Amino acid sequence: MQKDADAWLAHALAAHCGHYADPAVRAVAADLLPTHLLAHAALLTELAHLAPGAGVDQLALAARLAAADPEATGGLAAFLARSRSEQS
C-alpha cells in the first residue's frame, strides 16, 4: 500500500496536478517529503520530457530506482534536466 501511495504522490508532484499545481505547495513538499519520493518525482518529470506519451505503468522503473538509491536517481534526473536545457 505504501508503494502505491508513494507512486501516486510522486506522479502528482511530477505532473504538477491537483494539490501540487501550486508552486508554493511544491516548495513546501520539497522540505517535507522523503528523499526517495522527491527523487522519484524528479526522474518522472525528466522521463516525461523524453517520452511524453509514456504511461505511469511504463515508468515504474523510476520508483524502483528511487527506492534502491535515491541519491543516484536524483543525480540521473539532474543530468537529464541539464541535457535537456543544453539542447534548448
JSON list of C-alpha atoms in Angstrom, two decimals:
[
{"chain": "A", "resi": 1, "resn": "MET", "atom": "CA", "xyz": [0.00, 0.00, 0.00]},
{"chain": "A", "resi": 2, "resn": "GLN", "atom": "CA", "xyz": [2.82, 2.44, 0.84]},
{"chain": "A", "resi": 3, "resn": "LYS", "atom": "CA", "xyz": [4.45, 1.90, -2.57]},
{"chain": "A", "resi": 4, "resn": "ASP", "atom": "CA", "xyz": [1.18, 2.77, -4.28]},
{"chain": "A", "resi": 5, "resn": "ALA", "atom": "CA", "xyz": [0.78, 5.94, -2.20]},
{"chain": "A", "resi": 6, "resn": "ASP", "atom": "CA", "xyz": [4.38, 6.97, -2.88]},
{"chain": "A", "resi": 7, "resn": "ALA", "atom": "CA", "xyz": [3.94, 6.37, -6.62]},
{"chain": "A", "resi": 8, "resn": "TRP", "atom": "CA", "xyz": [0.75, 8.43, -6.65]},
{"chain": "A", "resi": 9, "resn": "LEU", "atom": "CA", "xyz": [2.40, 11.30, -4.76]},
{"chain": "A", "resi": 10, "resn": "ALA", "atom": "CA", "xyz": [5.48, 11.25, -6.99]},
{"chain": "A", "resi": 11, "resn": "HIS", "atom": "CA", "xyz": [3.32, 11.30, -10.11]},
{"chain": "A", "resi": 12, "resn": "ALA", "atom": "CA", "xyz": [1.18, 14.18, -8.79]},
{"chain": "A", "resi": 13, "resn": "LEU", "atom": "CA", "xyz": [4.29, 16.13, -7.85]},
{"chain": "A", "resi": 14, "resn": "ALA", "atom": "CA", "xyz": [5.98, 15.50, -11.21]},
{"chain": "A", "resi": 15, "resn": "ALA", "atom": "CA", "xyz": [2.85, 16.35, -13.21]},
{"chain": "A", "resi": 16, "resn": "HIS", "atom": "CA", "xyz": [2.06, 19.43, -11.09]},
{"chain": "A", "resi": 17, "resn": "CYS", "atom": "CA", "xyz": [-1.50, 18.23, -10.80]},
{"chain": "A", "resi": 18, "resn": "GLY", "atom": "CA", "xyz": [-4.07, 18.51, -8.05]},
{"chain": "A", "resi": 19, "resn": "HIS", "atom": "CA", "xyz": [-2.69, 19.91, -4.82]},
{"chain": "A", "resi": 20, "resn": "TYR", "atom": "CA", "xyz": [0.79, 20.15, -6.38]},
{"chain": "A", "resi": 21, "resn": "ALA", "atom": "CA", "xyz": [-0.32, 22.55, -9.13]},
{"chain": "A", "resi": 22, "resn": "ASP", "atom": "CA", "xyz": [0.58, 25.38, -6.76]},
{"chain": "A", "resi": 23, "resn": "PRO", "atom": "CA", "xyz": [4.33, 26.19, -6.83]},
{"chain": "A", "resi": 24, "resn": "ALA", "atom": "CA", "xyz": [4.23, 27.18, -3.15]},
{"chain": "A", "resi": 25, "resn": "VAL", "atom": "CA", "xyz": [2.86, 23.77, -2.22]},
{"chain": "A", "resi": 26, "resn": "ARG", "atom": "CA", "xyz": [5.58, 22.06, -4.27]},
{"chain": "A", "resi": 27, "resn": "ALA", "atom": "CA", "xyz": [8.20, 24.11, -2.41]},
{"chain": "A", "resi": 28, "resn": "VAL", "atom": "CA", "xyz": [6.79, 23.08, 0.95]},
{"chain": "A", "resi": 29, "resn": "ALA", "atom": "CA", "xyz": [6.63, 19.45, -0.21]},
{"chain": "A", "resi": 30, "resn": "ALA", "atom": "CA", "xyz": [10.32, 19.58, -1.10]},
{"chain": "A", "resi": 31, "resn": "ASP", "atom": "CA", "xyz": [11.06, 20.21, 2.57]},
{"chain": "A", "resi": 32, "resn": "LEU", "atom": "CA", "xyz": [8.62, 17.60, 3.92]},
{"chain": "A", "resi": 33, "resn": "LEU", "atom": "CA", "xyz": [8.60, 14.60, 1.60]},
{"chain": "A", "resi": 34, "resn": "PRO", "atom": "CA", "xyz": [11.20, 11.84, 1.86]},
{"chain": "A", "resi": 35, "resn": "THR", "atom": "CA", "xyz": [14.23, 11.92, -0.43]},
{"chain": "A", "resi": 36, "resn": "HIS", "atom": "CA", "xyz": [13.26, 8.81, -2.38]},
{"chain": "A", "resi": 37, "resn": "LEU", "atom": "CA", "xyz": [9.87, 10.30, -3.24]},
{"chain": "A", "resi": 38, "resn": "LEU", "atom": "CA", "xyz": [11.38, 13.59, -4.41]},
{"chain": "A", "resi": 39, "resn": "ALA", "atom": "CA", "xyz": [13.96, 11.71, -6.50]},
{"chain": "A", "resi": 40, "resn": "HIS", "atom": "CA", "xyz": [11.18, 9.59, -7.99]},
{"chain": "A", "resi": 41, "resn": "ALA", "atom": "CA", "xyz": [9.19, 12.72, -8.92]},
{"chain": "A", "resi": 42, "resn": "ALA", "atom": "CA", "xyz": [12.26, 14.41, -10.42]},
{"chain": "A", "resi": 43, "resn": "LEU", "atom": "CA", "xyz": [13.05, 11.38, -12.57]},
{"chain": "A", "resi": 44, "resn": "LEU", "atom": "CA", "xyz": [9.41, 11.08, -13.67]},
{"chain": "A", "resi": 45, "resn": "THR", "atom": "CA", "xyz": [9.50, 14.73, -14.75]},
{"chain": "A", "resi": 46, "resn": "GLU", "atom": "CA", "xyz": [12.57, 14.20, -16.90]},
{"chain": "A", "resi": 47, "resn": "LEU", "atom": "CA", "xyz": [11.37, 10.89, -18.35]},
{"chain": "A", "resi": 48, "resn": "ALA", "atom": "CA", "xyz": [8.08, 12.58, -19.30]},
{"chain": "A", "resi": 49, "resn": "HIS", "atom": "CA", "xyz": [10.08, 15.09, -21.36]},
{"chain": "A", "resi": 50, "resn": "LEU", "atom": "CA", "xyz": [11.93, 12.25, -23.12]},
{"chain": "A", "resi": 51, "resn": "ALA", "atom": "CA", "xyz": [8.81, 10.17, -23.76]},
{"chain": "A", "resi": 52, "resn": "PRO", "atom": "CA", "xyz": [5.74, 12.40, -23.45]},
{"chain": "A", "resi": 53, "resn": "GLY", "atom": "CA", "xyz": [3.27, 9.63, -24.29]},
{"chain": "A", "resi": 54, "resn": "ALA", "atom": "CA", "xyz": [4.59, 7.15, -21.74]},
{"chain": "A", "resi": 55, "resn": "GLY", "atom": "CA", "xyz": [2.07, 5.90, -19.22]},
{"chain": "A", "resi": 56, "resn": "VAL", "atom": "CA", "xyz": [2.60, 5.61, -15.49]},
{"chain": "A", "resi": 57, "resn": "ASP", "atom": "CA", "xyz": [2.94, 1.83, -15.81]},
{"chain": "A", "resi": 58, "resn": "GLN", "atom": "CA", "xyz": [5.74, 2.30, -18.36]},
{"chain": "A", "resi": 59, "resn": "LEU", "atom": "CA", "xyz": [7.67, 4.47, -15.91]},
{"chain": "A", "resi": 60, "resn": "ALA", "atom": "CA", "xyz": [7.50, 2.08, -12.95]},
{"chain": "A", "resi": 61, "resn": "LEU", "atom": "CA", "xyz": [11.27, 1.70, -13.15]},
{"chain": "A", "resi": 62, "resn": "ALA", "atom": "CA", "xyz": [11.64, 5.20, -11.70]},
{"chain": "A", "resi": 63, "resn": "ALA", "atom": "CA", "xyz": [10.08, 4.06, -8.42]},
{"chain": "A", "resi": 64, "resn": "ARG", "atom": "CA", "xyz": [12.36, 1.05, -8.20]},
{"chain": "A", "resi": 65, "resn": "LEU", "atom": "CA", "xyz": [15.42, 3.19, -8.87]},
{"chain": "A", "resi": 66, "resn": "ALA", "atom": "CA", "xyz": [14.37, 5.79, -6.31]},
{"chain": "A", "resi": 67, "resn": "ALA", "atom": "CA", "xyz": [13.73, 3.16, -3.65]},
{"chain": "A", "resi": 68, "resn": "ALA", "atom": "CA", "xyz": [17.08, 1.45, -4.28]},
{"chain": "A", "resi": 69, "resn": "ASP", "atom": "CA", "xyz": [19.24, 4.56, -4.49]},
{"chain": "A", "resi": 70, "resn": "PRO", "atom": "CA", "xyz": [17.57, 7.98, -4.11]},
{"chain": "A", "resi": 71, "resn": "GLU", "atom": "CA", "xyz": [20.84, 9.88, -4.48]},
{"chain": "A", "resi": 72, "resn": "ALA", "atom": "CA", "xyz": [21.71, 8.21, -7.79]},
{"chain": "A", "resi": 73, "resn": "THR", "atom": "CA", "xyz": [18.13, 8.67, -9.00]},
{"chain": "A", "resi": 74, "resn": "GLY", "atom": "CA", "xyz": [18.27, 12.39, -8.19]},
{"chain": "A", "resi": 75, "resn": "GLY", "atom": "CA", "xyz": [21.62, 12.61, -9.94]},
{"chain": "A", "resi": 76, "resn": "LEU", "atom": "CA", "xyz": [20.21, 10.95, -13.05]},
{"chain": "A", "resi": 77, "resn": "ALA", "atom": "CA", "xyz": [17.25, 13.34, -13.04]},
{"chain": "A", "resi": 78, "resn": "ALA", "atom": "CA", "xyz": [19.60, 16.33, -12.71]},
{"chain": "A", "resi": 79, "resn": "PHE", "atom": "CA", "xyz": [21.76, 15.01, -15.56]},
{"chain": "A", "resi": 80, "resn": "LEU", "atom": "CA", "xyz": [18.73, 14.60, -17.82]},
{"chain": "A", "resi": 81, "resn": "ALA", "atom": "CA", "xyz": [17.48, 18.09, -16.91]},
{"chain": "A", "resi": 82, "resn": "ARG", "atom": "CA", "xyz": [20.88, 19.61, -17.75]},
{"chain": "A", "resi": 83, "resn": "SER", "atom": "CA", "xyz": [21.00, 17.72, -21.03]},
{"chain": "A", "resi": 84, "resn": "ARG", "atom": "CA", "xyz": [17.52, 18.92, -21.93]},
{"chain": "A", "resi": 85, "resn": "SER", "atom": "CA", "xyz": [18.35, 22.55, -21.10]},
{"chain": "A", "resi": 86, "resn": "GLU", "atom": "CA", "xyz": [21.56, 22.40, -23.16]},
{"chain": "A", "resi": 87, "resn": "GLN", "atom": "CA", "xyz": [19.59, 21.18, -26.19]},
{"chain": "A", "resi": 88, "resn": "SER", "atom": "CA", "xyz": [17.12, 24.07, -25.97]}
]
